[in-house]
CSV table of C-alpha atoms in Angstrom, one decimal:
chain,number,residue,atom,x,y,z
A,1,UNK,CA,-15.7,51.0,-78.1
A,2,UNK,CA,-14.0,53.3,-80.5
A,3,UNK,CA,-10.5,52.4,-81.5
A,4,UNK,CA,-8.0,55.3,-81.2
A,5,UNK,CA,-5.1,55.6,-83.6
A,6,UNK,CA,-1.7,55.7,-81.8
A,7,UNK,CA,1.3,57.7,-83.0
A,8,UNK,CA,3.5,55.9,-85.4
A,9,UNK,CA,6.3,55.7,-82.9
A,10,UNK,CA,6.5,56.3,-79.2
A,11,UNK,CA,8.5,59.3,-78.0
A,12,UNK,CA,11.6,58.4,-76.2
A,13,UNK,CA,13.5,60.9,-74.0
A,14,UNK,CA,16.4,60.5,-71.6
A,15,UNK,CA,16.7,61.5,-67.9
A,16,UNK,CA,20.4,61.9,-67.4
A,17,UNK,CA,22.2,58.6,-68.1
A,18,UNK,CA,20.0,56.5,-65.9
A,19,UNK,CA,16.4,56.9,-67.2
A,20,UNK,CA,14.6,56.3,-70.5
A,21,UNK,CA,11.0,57.6,-70.7
A,22,UNK,CA,8.8,56.0,-73.3
A,23,UNK,CA,5.6,57.9,-74.1
A,24,UNK,CA,3.2,55.8,-76.2
A,25,UNK,CA,0.7,58.6,-76.5
A,26,UNK,CA,-0.2,61.9,-74.8
A,27,UNK,CA,-3.7,60.6,-74.0
A,28,UNK,CA,-4.8,57.6,-72.0
A,29,UNK,CA,-6.6,54.9,-74.0
A,30,UNK,CA,-7.0,51.2,-73.8
A,31,UNK,CA,-4.9,50.8,-77.0
A,32,UNK,CA,-2.1,53.0,-75.5
A,33,UNK,CA,-2.1,51.1,-72.2
A,34,UNK,CA,-2.0,47.7,-73.9
A,35,UNK,CA,1.0,48.8,-76.0
A,36,UNK,CA,2.8,50.0,-72.8
A,37,UNK,CA,2.0,46.8,-71.0
A,38,UNK,CA,3.1,44.7,-74.0
A,39,UNK,CA,6.5,46.4,-74.2
A,40,UNK,CA,6.9,46.1,-70.4
A,41,UNK,CA,6.3,42.4,-70.5
A,42,UNK,CA,8.7,42.0,-73.4
A,43,UNK,CA,11.4,43.8,-71.4
A,44,UNK,CA,10.6,41.7,-68.4
A,45,UNK,CA,11.0,38.5,-70.4
A,46,UNK,CA,14.3,39.6,-72.0
A,47,UNK,CA,15.6,41.5,-69.0
A,48,UNK,CA,18.9,42.7,-70.4
A,49,UNK,CA,21.7,43.0,-67.9
A,50,UNK,CA,21.7,46.5,-66.4
A,51,UNK,CA,18.0,47.1,-66.7
A,52,UNK,CA,17.1,47.9,-63.1
A,53,UNK,CA,13.5,49.0,-63.1
A,54,UNK,CA,10.5,48.7,-65.4
A,55,UNK,CA,7.6,51.1,-64.4
A,56,UNK,CA,4.7,50.9,-66.8
A,57,UNK,CA,2.1,53.7,-66.5
A,58,UNK,CA,-1.2,54.6,-68.2
A,59,UNK,CA,0.3,55.4,-71.6
A,60,UNK,CA,4.0,55.3,-71.0
A,61,UNK,CA,6.9,53.5,-69.3
A,62,UNK,CA,9.8,54.8,-67.2
A,63,UNK,CA,12.9,52.6,-67.4
A,64,UNK,CA,16.0,52.8,-65.1
A,65,UNK,CA,19.3,51.4,-66.0
A,66,UNK,CA,22.8,51.0,-64.5
A,67,UNK,CA,24.7,53.2,-67.1
A,68,UNK,CA,27.9,51.4,-66.3
A,69,UNK,CA,26.3,48.2,-67.6
A,70,UNK,CA,23.7,49.3,-70.1
A,71,UNK,CA,23.7,52.3,-72.3
A,72,UNK,CA,20.2,53.8,-72.4
A,73,UNK,CA,20.6,54.2,-76.2
A,74,UNK,CA,20.9,50.4,-76.5
A,75,UNK,CA,17.8,50.0,-74.4
A,76,UNK,CA,15.9,52.4,-76.7
A,77,UNK,CA,16.9,50.1,-79.6
A,78,UNK,CA,15.3,47.2,-77.8
A,79,UNK,CA,12.2,49.2,-76.9
A,80,UNK,CA,11.8,50.0,-80.6
A,81,UNK,CA,12.0,46.3,-81.5
A,82,UNK,CA,9.4,45.4,-78.9
A,83,UNK,CA,7.2,48.3,-80.0
A,84,UNK,CA,7.2,47.0,-83.6
A,85,UNK,CA,6.5,43.4,-82.4
A,86,UNK,CA,3.6,44.8,-80.3
A,87,UNK,CA,2.2,46.7,-83.4
A,88,UNK,CA,2.4,43.5,-85.5
A,89,UNK,CA,0.8,41.4,-82.7
A,90,UNK,CA,-2.4,43.4,-82.5
A,91,UNK,CA,-5.2,41.0,-81.5
A,92,UNK,CA,-2.9,38.8,-79.5
A,93,UNK,CA,-4.6,38.0,-76.1
A,94,UNK,CA,-2.7,39.0,-73.0
A,95,UNK,CA,-2.6,36.5,-70.0
A,96,UNK,CA,-4.1,38.1,-66.9
A,97,UNK,CA,-6.3,37.4,-64.0
A,98,UNK,CA,-9.7,38.6,-63.0
A,99,UNK,CA,-10.1,39.8,-59.4
A,100,UNK,CA,-13.4,40.2,-57.6
A,101,UNK,CA,-13.2,43.0,-55.0
A,102,UNK,CA,-16.0,43.2,-52.4
A,103,UNK,CA,-16.9,46.9,-51.7
A,104,UNK,CA,-19.1,48.4,-49.0
A,105,UNK,CA,-20.5,51.4,-50.8
A,106,UNK,CA,-21.8,54.3,-48.8
A,107,UNK,CA,-20.0,53.1,-45.7
A,108,UNK,CA,-20.0,55.4,-42.5
A,109,UNK,CA,-16.1,55.7,-42.4
A,110,UNK,CA,-15.6,57.4,-45.8
A,111,UNK,CA,-18.9,59.2,-45.3
A,112,UNK,CA,-17.5,60.8,-42.1
A,113,UNK,CA,-14.4,62.0,-44.0
A,114,UNK,CA,-16.6,63.3,-46.8
A,115,UNK,CA,-18.6,65.4,-44.3
A,116,UNK,CA,-15.4,66.7,-42.7
A,117,UNK,CA,-13.9,68.0,-45.9
A,118,UNK,CA,-16.6,69.9,-47.7
A,119,UNK,CA,-16.3,73.7,-47.2
A,120,UNK,CA,-13.2,74.9,-49.1
A,121,UNK,CA,-12.3,71.4,-50.4
A,122,UNK,CA,-15.2,70.3,-52.5
A,123,UNK,CA,-17.1,71.6,-55.6
A,124,UNK,CA,-20.5,71.0,-54.0
A,125,UNK,CA,-20.4,71.3,-50.1
A,126,UNK,CA,-24.1,70.5,-49.9
A,127,UNK,CA,-24.1,66.8,-50.7
A,128,UNK,CA,-21.9,63.7,-50.7
A,129,UNK,CA,-19.2,62.6,-53.1
A,130,UNK,CA,-21.7,60.1,-54.6
A,131,UNK,CA,-24.4,62.8,-55.0
A,132,UNK,CA,-21.9,64.9,-56.9
A,133,UNK,CA,-20.6,62.0,-59.0
A,134,UNK,CA,-24.1,61.0,-60.0
A,135,UNK,CA,-25.0,64.7,-60.9
A,136,UNK,CA,-21.9,65.4,-63.0
A,137,UNK,CA,-22.6,62.2,-65.0
A,138,UNK,CA,-26.2,63.0,-65.6
A,139,UNK,CA,-27.5,60.0,-63.5
A,140,UNK,CA,-30.5,59.8,-61.3
A,141,UNK,CA,-28.7,59.5,-58.1
A,142,UNK,CA,-26.0,57.6,-56.0
A,143,UNK,CA,-27.7,54.2,-56.6
A,144,UNK,CA,-27.5,54.5,-60.3
A,145,UNK,CA,-23.9,55.6,-60.1
A,146,UNK,CA,-23.0,52.7,-57.8
A,147,UNK,CA,-24.7,50.3,-60.3
A,148,UNK,CA,-22.7,51.7,-63.2
A,149,UNK,CA,-19.5,51.6,-61.1
A,150,UNK,CA,-19.7,47.9,-60.3
A,151,UNK,CA,-21.6,46.5,-63.3
A,152,UNK,CA,-18.7,46.6,-65.8
A,153,UNK,CA,-15.1,45.5,-65.1
A,154,UNK,CA,-12.0,47.7,-64.7
A,155,UNK,CA,-8.5,47.3,-66.1
A,156,UNK,CA,-5.6,48.0,-63.8
A,157,UNK,CA,-3.5,50.4,-66.0
A,158,UNK,CA,-0.7,51.1,-63.5
A,159,UNK,CA,0.3,50.7,-59.9
A,160,UNK,CA,2.0,53.4,-58.0
A,161,UNK,CA,1.9,57.0,-56.7
A,162,UNK,CA,1.9,55.4,-53.3
A,163,UNK,CA,3.0,51.8,-52.8
A,164,UNK,CA,0.4,49.3,-54.1
A,165,UNK,CA,-2.2,51.8,-55.2
A,166,UNK,CA,-4.0,50.5,-58.4
A,167,UNK,CA,-5.2,53.0,-61.1
A,168,UNK,CA,-8.1,51.5,-63.0
A,169,UNK,CA,-9.9,52.3,-66.3
A,170,UNK,CA,-13.4,51.0,-66.8
A,171,UNK,CA,-13.9,48.8,-69.9
A,172,UNK,CA,-16.9,50.6,-71.4
A,173,UNK,CA,-17.5,52.7,-74.4
A,174,UNK,CA,-16.1,56.2,-74.1
A,175,UNK,CA,-19.6,57.8,-73.9
A,176,UNK,CA,-20.3,55.6,-70.8
A,177,UNK,CA,-17.0,56.4,-69.0
A,178,UNK,CA,-17.7,57.7,-65.5
A,179,UNK,CA,-15.8,60.9,-65.1
A,180,UNK,CA,-15.6,62.9,-61.9
A,181,UNK,CA,-13.3,65.8,-61.1
A,182,UNK,CA,-11.0,65.5,-58.1
A,183,UNK,CA,-11.6,67.6,-55.0
A,184,UNK,CA,-10.8,71.3,-55.5
A,185,UNK,CA,-8.2,71.0,-52.9
A,186,UNK,CA,-6.8,67.6,-51.6
A,187,UNK,CA,-7.8,66.3,-48.2
A,188,UNK,CA,-4.6,66.7,-46.1
A,189,UNK,CA,-5.2,63.6,-44.1
A,190,UNK,CA,-7.7,60.9,-43.0
A,191,UNK,CA,-8.6,59.2,-46.3
A,192,UNK,CA,-9.2,55.7,-45.0
A,193,UNK,CA,-7.0,52.8,-46.2
A,194,UNK,CA,-8.9,50.8,-48.9
A,195,UNK,CA,-11.1,53.7,-49.9
A,196,UNK,CA,-12.5,53.2,-53.3
A,197,UNK,CA,-12.0,56.5,-55.1
A,198,UNK,CA,-12.4,58.2,-58.4
A,199,UNK,CA,-10.7,61.1,-60.2
A,200,UNK,CA,-11.1,62.0,-63.8
A,201,UNK,CA,-11.9,58.8,-65.6
A,202,UNK,CA,-9.8,56.7,-63.3
A,203,UNK,CA,-10.9,54.6,-60.3
A,204,UNK,CA,-8.4,53.6,-57.5
A,205,UNK,CA,-8.2,51.9,-54.2
A,206,UNK,CA,-6.1,53.7,-51.6
A,207,UNK,CA,-3.5,51.3,-50.3
A,208,UNK,CA,-2.7,53.3,-47.2
A,209,UNK,CA,-4.4,55.9,-45.1
A,210,UNK,CA,-3.4,59.5,-45.8
A,211,UNK,CA,-4.0,62.5,-48.0
A,212,UNK,CA,-6.1,62.3,-51.1
A,213,UNK,CA,-8.1,64.3,-53.6
A,214,UNK,CA,-10.2,61.6,-55.3
A,215,UNK,CA,-14.0,61.4,-54.7
A,216,UNK,CA,-14.8,58.6,-52.1
A,217,UNK,CA,-17.5,56.0,-52.7
A,218,UNK,CA,-16.9,53.2,-50.3
A,219,UNK,CA,-14.4,50.7,-48.7
A,220,UNK,CA,-12.9,47.6,-50.3
A,221,UNK,CA,-12.8,44.6,-47.9
A,222,UNK,CA,-9.5,42.9,-48.6
A,223,UNK,CA,-5.9,44.0,-48.2
A,224,UNK,CA,-3.9,45.2,-51.2
A,225,UNK,CA,-0.6,46.3,-49.6
A,226,UNK,CA,1.1,44.5,-46.7
A,227,UNK,CA,4.8,45.1,-46.1
A,228,UNK,CA,4.8,42.3,-43.5
A,229,UNK,CA,3.3,39.9,-46.1
A,230,UNK,CA,1.1,38.2,-43.5
A,231,UNK,CA,-2.0,38.4,-45.7
A,232,UNK,CA,-2.7,35.2,-47.5
A,233,UNK,CA,-2.7,36.8,-51.0
A,234,UNK,CA,0.5,38.8,-50.3
A,235,UNK,CA,3.0,36.0,-49.4
A,236,UNK,CA,4.9,36.4,-52.7
A,237,UNK,CA,4.7,40.2,-52.9
A,238,UNK,CA,3.7,43.0,-50.5
A,239,UNK,CA,1.7,44.5,-53.4
A,240,UNK,CA,-1.4,42.6,-54.6
A,241,UNK,CA,-2.4,44.3,-57.9
A,242,UNK,CA,-0.4,44.1,-61.1
A,243,UNK,CA,-0.9,46.1,-64.3
A,244,UNK,CA,-3.2,44.2,-66.6
A,245,UNK,CA,-5.4,42.8,-63.8
A,246,UNK,CA,-9.1,42.9,-64.5
A,247,UNK,CA,-11.2,44.1,-61.5
A,248,UNK,CA,-14.8,43.3,-60.9
A,249,UNK,CA,-16.3,45.2,-57.9
A,250,UNK,CA,-19.0,43.4,-56.0
A,251,UNK,CA,-21.2,45.4,-53.6
A,252,UNK,CA,-21.6,44.0,-50.1
A,253,UNK,CA,-23.6,45.2,-47.1
A,254,UNK,CA,-22.4,45.9,-43.6
A,255,UNK,CA,-23.0,42.4,-42.3
A,256,UNK,CA,-20.9,40.8,-45.1
A,257,UNK,CA,-18.2,43.4,-44.8
A,258,UNK,CA,-17.8,42.7,-41.1
A,259,UNK,CA,-17.6,39.0,-41.8
A,260,UNK,CA,-14.9,39.6,-44.4
A,261,UNK,CA,-13.0,41.8,-41.9
A,262,UNK,CA,-13.0,38.9,-39.5
A,263,UNK,CA,-11.3,36.8,-42.2
A,264,UNK,CA,-8.8,39.5,-42.8
A,265,UNK,CA,-7.9,39.7,-39.1
A,266,UNK,CA,-7.6,35.9,-39.0
A,267,UNK,CA,-5.4,35.9,-42.0
A,268,UNK,CA,-7.8,33.6,-44.0
A,269,UNK,CA,-9.2,36.2,-46.4
A,270,UNK,CA,-8.4,35.5,-50.1
A,271,UNK,CA,-9.6,37.3,-53.2
A,272,UNK,CA,-11.8,35.4,-55.6
A,273,UNK,CA,-9.7,35.3,-58.7
A,274,UNK,CA,-9.6,33.5,-62.1
A,275,UNK,CA,-6.9,33.2,-64.8
A,276,UNK,CA,-8.0,34.7,-68.1
A,277,UNK,CA,-6.9,35.8,-71.6
A,278,UNK,CA,-7.7,39.5,-72.2
A,279,UNK,CA,-8.3,40.3,-75.9
A,280,UNK,CA,-7.8,44.0,-76.4
A,281,UNK,CA,-9.3,43.9,-79.9
A,282,UNK,CA,-12.5,42.2,-78.6
A,283,UNK,CA,-12.7,44.7,-75.8
A,284,UNK,CA,-12.4,47.6,-78.2
A,285,UNK,CA,-14.9,46.3,-80.8
A,286,UNK,CA,-17.4,44.3,-78.8
A,287,UNK,CA,-17.4,46.3,-75.5
A,288,UNK,CA,-19.9,45.1,-72.9
A,289,UNK,CA,-20.7,41.9,-74.9
A,290,UNK,CA,-17.0,40.9,-74.5
A,291,UNK,CA,-17.1,41.9,-70.8
A,292,UNK,CA,-19.8,39.2,-70.2
A,293,UNK,CA,-17.6,36.6,-71.9
A,294,UNK,CA,-14.6,37.7,-69.9
A,295,UNK,CA,-16.3,37.6,-66.5
A,296,UNK,CA,-17.6,34.1,-67.1
A,297,UNK,CA,-14.1,33.0,-65.8
A,298,UNK,CA,-15.4,34.0,-62.3
A,299,UNK,CA,-18.5,31.8,-62.6
């Protein structure tokens, strides 16, 4: 995986007296995302009084302060210190977890929505989203695209847009990145909850039913957002995914999906997870060989 060079310093701008926006780079890259996550974790550990919110994104952070307690210019000074520490700590592994996500690819529920929103919404009304995704990536068909989609792990680069929705970047060489344009016009409704989608180079899992413009490939089996916190994996937080999580999709058939749904309804479903140390340098230099080592934690 090629190693991009980042700007010497992040660009910091202010939003009134409450917000500090920290832009690591204009383009998303693994290196930029790791830098953003490292700064965010440093802020979380130090948590100066008056820092209200830390919102890491793909290649940036948005920070909100109480200006009566913390001057955003003081916060920028701390961000610069953490940025320098992150630059010097290149190669330091980040503690994370690996999450196996069962997915029913080519399910009838997302397929029905795909068929409903073709004319006027999609670039190629004649086929399915998987047909289109395979074609624009030069692959033989949906089966090869699905294999490429679940074969290598994904890094959760940010969580947001709607509550609990994870954006994910696949840990592969740039020339192997799956890239698929979003719909020409967003679907105004009906995207099923837990739809596994894709737009640009990012994958996602829709945390709630609603509008959406990402291509749809299947349904994830387990809950990722539960305001009632009844799900077994969401007792501590209503949002399951965290930036820095590593996701490994696992294809399941209809029979296994139905069994997993019974567990979800009974409140007994839990994700298969494993604690791990993510080494960004190894991911950048050794690519898929490092992925195999990383995923051994799930064995």
